[in-house]
Amino acid sequence: MKLRFAPSPTGFLHVGNARVALANWLVARRAGGTFVLRFDDTDTERSKPEYATAIEEDLRWLGLDWDESFAQSSRLAAYEAAAERLKKSGHLYPCLESEEELRFKREQRQKQGRPPVYDRAALKMTAEQLERALANGKQPYWRFKLSPRTVEWHDGVLGRRQVKLPPISDPVLIRADGSFLYTFTSVVDDLETGVTGVIRGEDHVTNTGVQIDIMEALGMRPGRIDFAHLPLLTDADGSQLSKRIGSMGLRQLRRDGVEAPALCGYLAALGSSQDPVPGMPRELLAGFSLEHLSRSSARFDPTQLLALNRRYLHGLDFATVRDRLPDGADERFWLAVRGNLDLISEARDWHEVAAGTPAIAAQPEEAELLRLALDTLPPAPWDDTTWGSWTRALGAASGRKGKALFLPLRRALTGEDHGPELKAFLPLIGPDRAAQRLRSAIG
Ligand code: GLU
């Protein structure tokens, strides 16, 4: 098995791309096959090496590796050769119509109630007409003559799929400046590099019909390549995700503190009935199969992703996370706060609350309780029994219980209404800071 992920380096990866990359990687690795990274950089104006580098970096961050990588721009000779074969066999034909002419023809057809399919007028061009045009400095572009048939395949996710070719305009494969289009270069690469399967987004279904036709014109045995299309991702509100939704870009998510195992676990389960579990790709191998995926579109819900991120952080041990914690944060600190984090960056804030100087608001209306607390502050050393014995005594002395007792204390000790359990957090604050803060809160 040989699969490939083929991003265009025209921008940063978004979650939709990441899902396709992950699915290809998981299927290939599960089968002990090869995984290839291919840069579809035929759009020379929009492709940038910086994007290719960023894509590699993002894939590594996700925990994906590849056995081979190449860019289509390194294979121009192979595309030339394949194009020559198609010209010889009559599958590629030269065209001269301008954009305006084509638009006019489309509009005419639409007015007549006919589908706006290209009428293949260029096929009627004589050799003399073409020569004259060339002599006048005109350069043809080349279209592929689609067969008059319906292409059918068994899709790895969508089941039996068909694409009727007659209502599709013959695709342009070579521009007038001689550059190749993705529709063609992808086919040549998939055939010549021995790719055995293509897993990509559902937006490519029509492409697949067209590309199978081109592959077979190049001599491919029908069914040599397996196709599987992942149903589209929609936003939480049901609209289609796109590259333009910056907030769903991988880099942004990463900057926002989403952990790779949370994102991978979420993407691997998305669109299936399986419960997501956080994990790096290698840990997700056993549980993943295209067969689990539903045929309908999947909602990408950042809230669920965040819940998984939380779950991942809660189970994370100190040794794994220590390099990412603020100076001075020890295991006791980590165990006290991890259950309270949505994002690892919040550990820094809690460290400031534990060992720094958080702002403590005065609570004059609670002065009596807080003074009592200050007077009964237990002596050092503090451990995780301190909070219990102290508040039990305070409760008995003040007649307070529940929120009426705990909220003024939490506010006075941490400056926050919510946070980690004080049983484990109080020892991190310690008697000196606790006394100081209680005094500030008394006002
Ligand atoms: N460059 C194409 C894309 O990013 C690749 C599609 C394919 O996998 O063939 O959509």
PDB file of C-alpha atoms in Angstrom, residues 100-220:
ATOM      1  CA  GLU A 100     -14.554  36.139 -23.277  1.00  0.00           C
ATOM      2  CA  GLU A 101     -15.497  33.829 -26.132  1.00  0.00           C
ATOM      3  CA  LEU A 102     -16.050  30.972 -23.713  1.00  0.00           C
ATOM      4  CA  ARG A 103     -18.138  33.106 -21.407  1.00  0.00           C
ATOM      5  CA  PHE A 104     -20.252  34.258 -24.351  1.00  0.00           C
ATOM      6  CA  LYS A 105     -20.791  30.657 -25.466  1.00  0.00           C
ATOM      7  CA  ARG A 106     -21.742  29.588 -21.961  1.00  0.00           C
ATOM      8  CA  GLU A 107     -24.261  32.393 -21.712  1.00  0.00           C
ATOM      9  CA  GLN A 108     -25.747  31.508 -25.084  1.00  0.00           C
ATOM     10  CA  ARG A 109     -26.203  27.904 -24.053  1.00  0.00           C
ATOM     11  CA  GLN A 110     -27.752  28.885 -20.790  1.00  0.00           C
ATOM     12  CA  LYS A 111     -30.209  31.163 -22.586  1.00  0.00           C
ATOM     13  CA  GLN A 112     -31.211  28.191 -24.694  1.00  0.00           C
ATOM     14  CA  GLY A 113     -31.733  26.176 -21.539  1.00  0.00           C
ATOM     15  CA  ARG A 114     -28.775  23.910 -22.278  1.00  0.00           C
ATOM     16  CA  PRO A 115     -26.075  23.021 -19.722  1.00  0.00           C
ATOM     17  CA  PRO A 116     -23.036  25.288 -20.042  1.00  0.00           C
ATOM     18  CA  VAL A 117     -20.700  22.543 -21.227  1.00  0.00           C
ATOM     19  CA  TYR A 118     -17.810  23.363 -23.532  1.00  0.00           C
ATOM     20  CA  ASP A 119     -18.954  22.612 -27.132  1.00  0.00           C
ATOM     21  CA  ARG A 120     -15.610  21.200 -28.333  1.00  0.00           C
ATOM     22  CA  ALA A 121     -15.499  23.701 -31.181  1.00  0.00           C
ATOM     23  CA  ALA A 122     -11.692  23.504 -31.038  1.00  0.00           C
ATOM     24  CA  LEU A 123     -11.856  19.895 -32.200  1.00  0.00           C
ATOM     25  CA  LYS A 124     -13.111  21.198 -35.552  1.00  0.00           C
ATOM     26  CA  MET A 125     -10.112  23.464 -36.006  1.00  0.00           C
ATOM     27  CA  THR A 126      -8.074  22.463 -39.066  1.00  0.00           C
ATOM     28  CA  ALA A 127      -4.297  22.096 -39.089  1.00  0.00           C
ATOM     29  CA  GLU A 128      -4.072  25.230 -41.258  1.00  0.00           C
ATOM     30  CA  GLN A 129      -6.154  27.291 -38.867  1.00  0.00           C
ATOM     31  CA  LEU A 130      -3.959  26.212 -36.003  1.00  0.00           C
ATOM     32  CA  GLU A 131      -0.763  26.955 -37.927  1.00  0.00           C
ATOM     33  CA  ARG A 132      -2.005  30.394 -38.872  1.00  0.00           C
ATOM     34  CA  ALA A 133      -2.809  31.167 -35.269  1.00  0.00           C
ATOM     35  CA  LEU A 134       0.605  29.979 -34.148  1.00  0.00           C
ATOM     36  CA  ALA A 135       2.243  32.088 -36.857  1.00  0.00           C
ATOM     37  CA  ASN A 136       0.330  35.065 -35.477  1.00  0.00           C
ATOM     38  CA  GLY A 137       1.912  34.413 -32.077  1.00  0.00           C
ATOM     39  CA  LYS A 138      -1.093  32.752 -30.451  1.00  0.00           C
ATOM     40  CA  GLN A 139      -0.396  29.883 -28.036  1.00  0.00           C
ATOM     41  CA  PRO A 140      -2.950  27.096 -27.631  1.00  0.00           C
ATOM     42  CA  TYR A 141      -3.962  25.622 -24.322  1.00  0.00           C
ATOM     43  CA  TRP A 142      -4.904  21.948 -24.166  1.00  0.00           C
ATOM     44  CA  ARG A 143      -8.061  20.202 -23.136  1.00  0.00           C
ATOM     45  CA  PHE A 144      -8.569  16.537 -22.348  1.00  0.00           C
ATOM     46  CA  LYS A 145     -11.328  14.867 -24.370  1.00  0.00           C
ATOM     47  CA  LEU A 146     -13.478  13.136 -21.783  1.00  0.00           C
ATOM     48  CA  SER A 147     -15.061   9.833 -22.773  1.00  0.00           C
ATOM     49  CA  PRO A 148     -18.818   9.765 -23.258  1.00  0.00           C
ATOM     50  CA  ARG A 149     -19.429   7.540 -20.244  1.00  0.00           C
ATOM     51  CA  THR A 150     -20.249   7.331 -16.577  1.00  0.00           C
ATOM     52  CA  VAL A 151     -17.260   6.555 -14.384  1.00  0.00           C
ATOM     53  CA  GLU A 152     -18.020   4.356 -11.440  1.00  0.00           C
ATOM     54  CA  TRP A 153     -15.971   3.213  -8.463  1.00  0.00           C
ATOM     55  CA  HIS A 154     -16.427   1.672  -5.083  1.00  0.00           C
ATOM     56  CA  ASP A 155     -15.533   4.452  -2.689  1.00  0.00           C
ATOM     57  CA  GLY A 156     -13.808   3.481   0.555  1.00  0.00           C
ATOM     58  CA  VAL A 157     -16.139   5.752   2.510  1.00  0.00           C
ATOM     59  CA  LEU A 158     -19.047   6.749   0.289  1.00  0.00           C
ATOM     60  CA  GLY A 159     -19.785   3.339  -1.220  1.00  0.00           C
ATOM     61  CA  ARG A 160     -20.661   3.005  -4.891  1.00  0.00           C
ATOM     62  CA  ARG A 161     -20.143   6.348  -6.614  1.00  0.00           C
ATOM     63  CA  GLN A 162     -20.703   7.507 -10.155  1.00  0.00           C
ATOM     64  CA  VAL A 163     -19.694  10.576 -12.089  1.00  0.00           C
ATOM     65  CA  LYS A 164     -21.359  11.226 -15.448  1.00  0.00           C
ATOM     66  CA  LEU A 165     -18.770  12.744 -17.750  1.00  0.00           C
ATOM     67  CA  PRO A 166     -20.964  14.143 -20.584  1.00  0.00           C
ATOM     68  CA  PRO A 167     -22.231  17.132 -18.582  1.00  0.00           C
ATOM     69  CA  ILE A 168     -18.644  18.061 -17.649  1.00  0.00           C
ATOM     70  CA  SER A 169     -16.567  20.354 -19.859  1.00  0.00           C
ATOM     71  CA  ASP A 170     -13.354  18.855 -21.152  1.00  0.00           C
ATOM     72  CA  PRO A 171     -10.806  19.978 -18.547  1.00  0.00           C
ATOM     73  CA  VAL A 172      -7.859  22.157 -19.496  1.00  0.00           C
ATOM     74  CA  LEU A 173      -4.719  20.237 -18.534  1.00  0.00           C
ATOM     75  CA  ILE A 174      -2.070  22.534 -20.022  1.00  0.00           C
ATOM     76  CA  ARG A 175      -2.248  26.323 -19.950  1.00  0.00           C
ATOM     77  CA  ALA A 176      -1.215  28.491 -22.919  1.00  0.00           C
ATOM     78  CA  ASP A 177       2.088  29.248 -21.161  1.00  0.00           C
ATOM     79  CA  GLY A 178       2.829  25.507 -21.119  1.00  0.00           C
ATOM     80  CA  SER A 179       2.228  25.031 -17.394  1.00  0.00           C
ATOM     81  CA  PHE A 180       0.265  22.026 -16.195  1.00  0.00           C
ATOM     82  CA  LEU A 181      -2.832  21.917 -14.085  1.00  0.00           C
ATOM     83  CA  TYR A 182      -3.236  19.895 -10.915  1.00  0.00           C
ATOM     84  CA  THR A 183      -5.890  17.630 -12.478  1.00  0.00           C
ATOM     85  CA  PHE A 184      -3.219  16.278 -14.762  1.00  0.00           C
ATOM     86  CA  THR A 185      -0.041  16.351 -12.690  1.00  0.00           C
ATOM     87  CA  SER A 186      -1.767  14.542  -9.843  1.00  0.00           C
ATOM     88  CA  VAL A 187      -2.815  11.748 -12.196  1.00  0.00           C
ATOM     89  CA  VAL A 188       0.668  11.357 -13.645  1.00  0.00           C
ATOM     90  CA  ASP A 189       2.215  11.269 -10.171  1.00  0.00           C
ATOM     91  CA  ASP A 190      -0.289   8.833  -8.728  1.00  0.00           C
ATOM     92  CA  LEU A 191       0.299   6.480 -11.657  1.00  0.00           C
ATOM     93  CA  GLU A 192       4.048   6.796 -11.944  1.00  0.00           C
ATOM     94  CA  THR A 193       4.925   6.773  -8.250  1.00  0.00           C
ATOM     95  CA  GLY A 194       2.903   3.634  -7.623  1.00  0.00           C
ATOM     96  CA  VAL A 195       0.240   5.142  -5.404  1.00  0.00           C
ATOM     97  CA  THR A 196      -2.330   2.474  -4.549  1.00  0.00           C
ATOM     98  CA  GLY A 197      -4.991   4.614  -2.950  1.00  0.00           C
ATOM     99  CA  VAL A 198      -6.220   8.178  -2.776  1.00  0.00           C
ATOM    100  CA  ILE A 199      -7.967   9.414   0.345  1.00  0.00           C
ATOM    101  CA  ARG A 200      -9.108  13.012   0.078  1.00  0.00           C
ATOM    102  CA  GLY A 201     -12.009  15.338   0.716  1.00  0.00           C
ATOM    103  CA  GLU A 202     -15.455  14.860  -0.744  1.00  0.00           C
ATOM    104  CA  ASP A 203     -14.990  18.090  -2.691  1.00  0.00           C
ATOM    105  CA  HIS A 204     -12.830  16.010  -5.052  1.00  0.00           C
ATOM    106  CA  VAL A 205     -15.515  13.492  -6.071  1.00  0.00           C
ATOM    107  CA  THR A 206     -16.094  15.055  -9.503  1.00  0.00           C
ATOM    108  CA  ASN A 207     -12.337  15.323  -9.966  1.00  0.00           C
ATOM    109  CA  THR A 208     -12.091  11.614  -9.306  1.00  0.00           C
ATOM    110  CA  GLY A 209     -14.480  10.836 -12.162  1.00  0.00           C
ATOM    111  CA  VAL A 210     -12.448  13.020 -14.493  1.00  0.00           C
ATOM    112  CA  GLN A 211      -9.099  11.793 -13.223  1.00  0.00           C
ATOM    113  CA  ILE A 212     -10.028   8.122 -13.569  1.00  0.00           C
ATOM    114  CA  ASP A 213     -10.856   8.860 -17.212  1.00  0.00           C
ATOM    115  CA  ILE A 214      -7.459  10.508 -17.721  1.00  0.00           C
ATOM    116  CA  MET A 215      -5.687   7.679 -15.894  1.00  0.00           C
ATOM    117  CA  GLU A 216      -7.292   5.117 -18.136  1.00  0.00           C
ATOM    118  CA  ALA A 217      -6.346   7.149 -21.213  1.00  0.00           C
ATOM    119  CA  LEU A 218      -2.781   6.890 -19.929  1.00  0.00           C
ATOM    120  CA  GLY A 219      -3.118   3.122 -19.805  1.00  0.00           C
ATOM    121  CA  MET A 220      -4.176   2.480 -16.234  1.00  0.00           C
TER     122      MET A 220
END
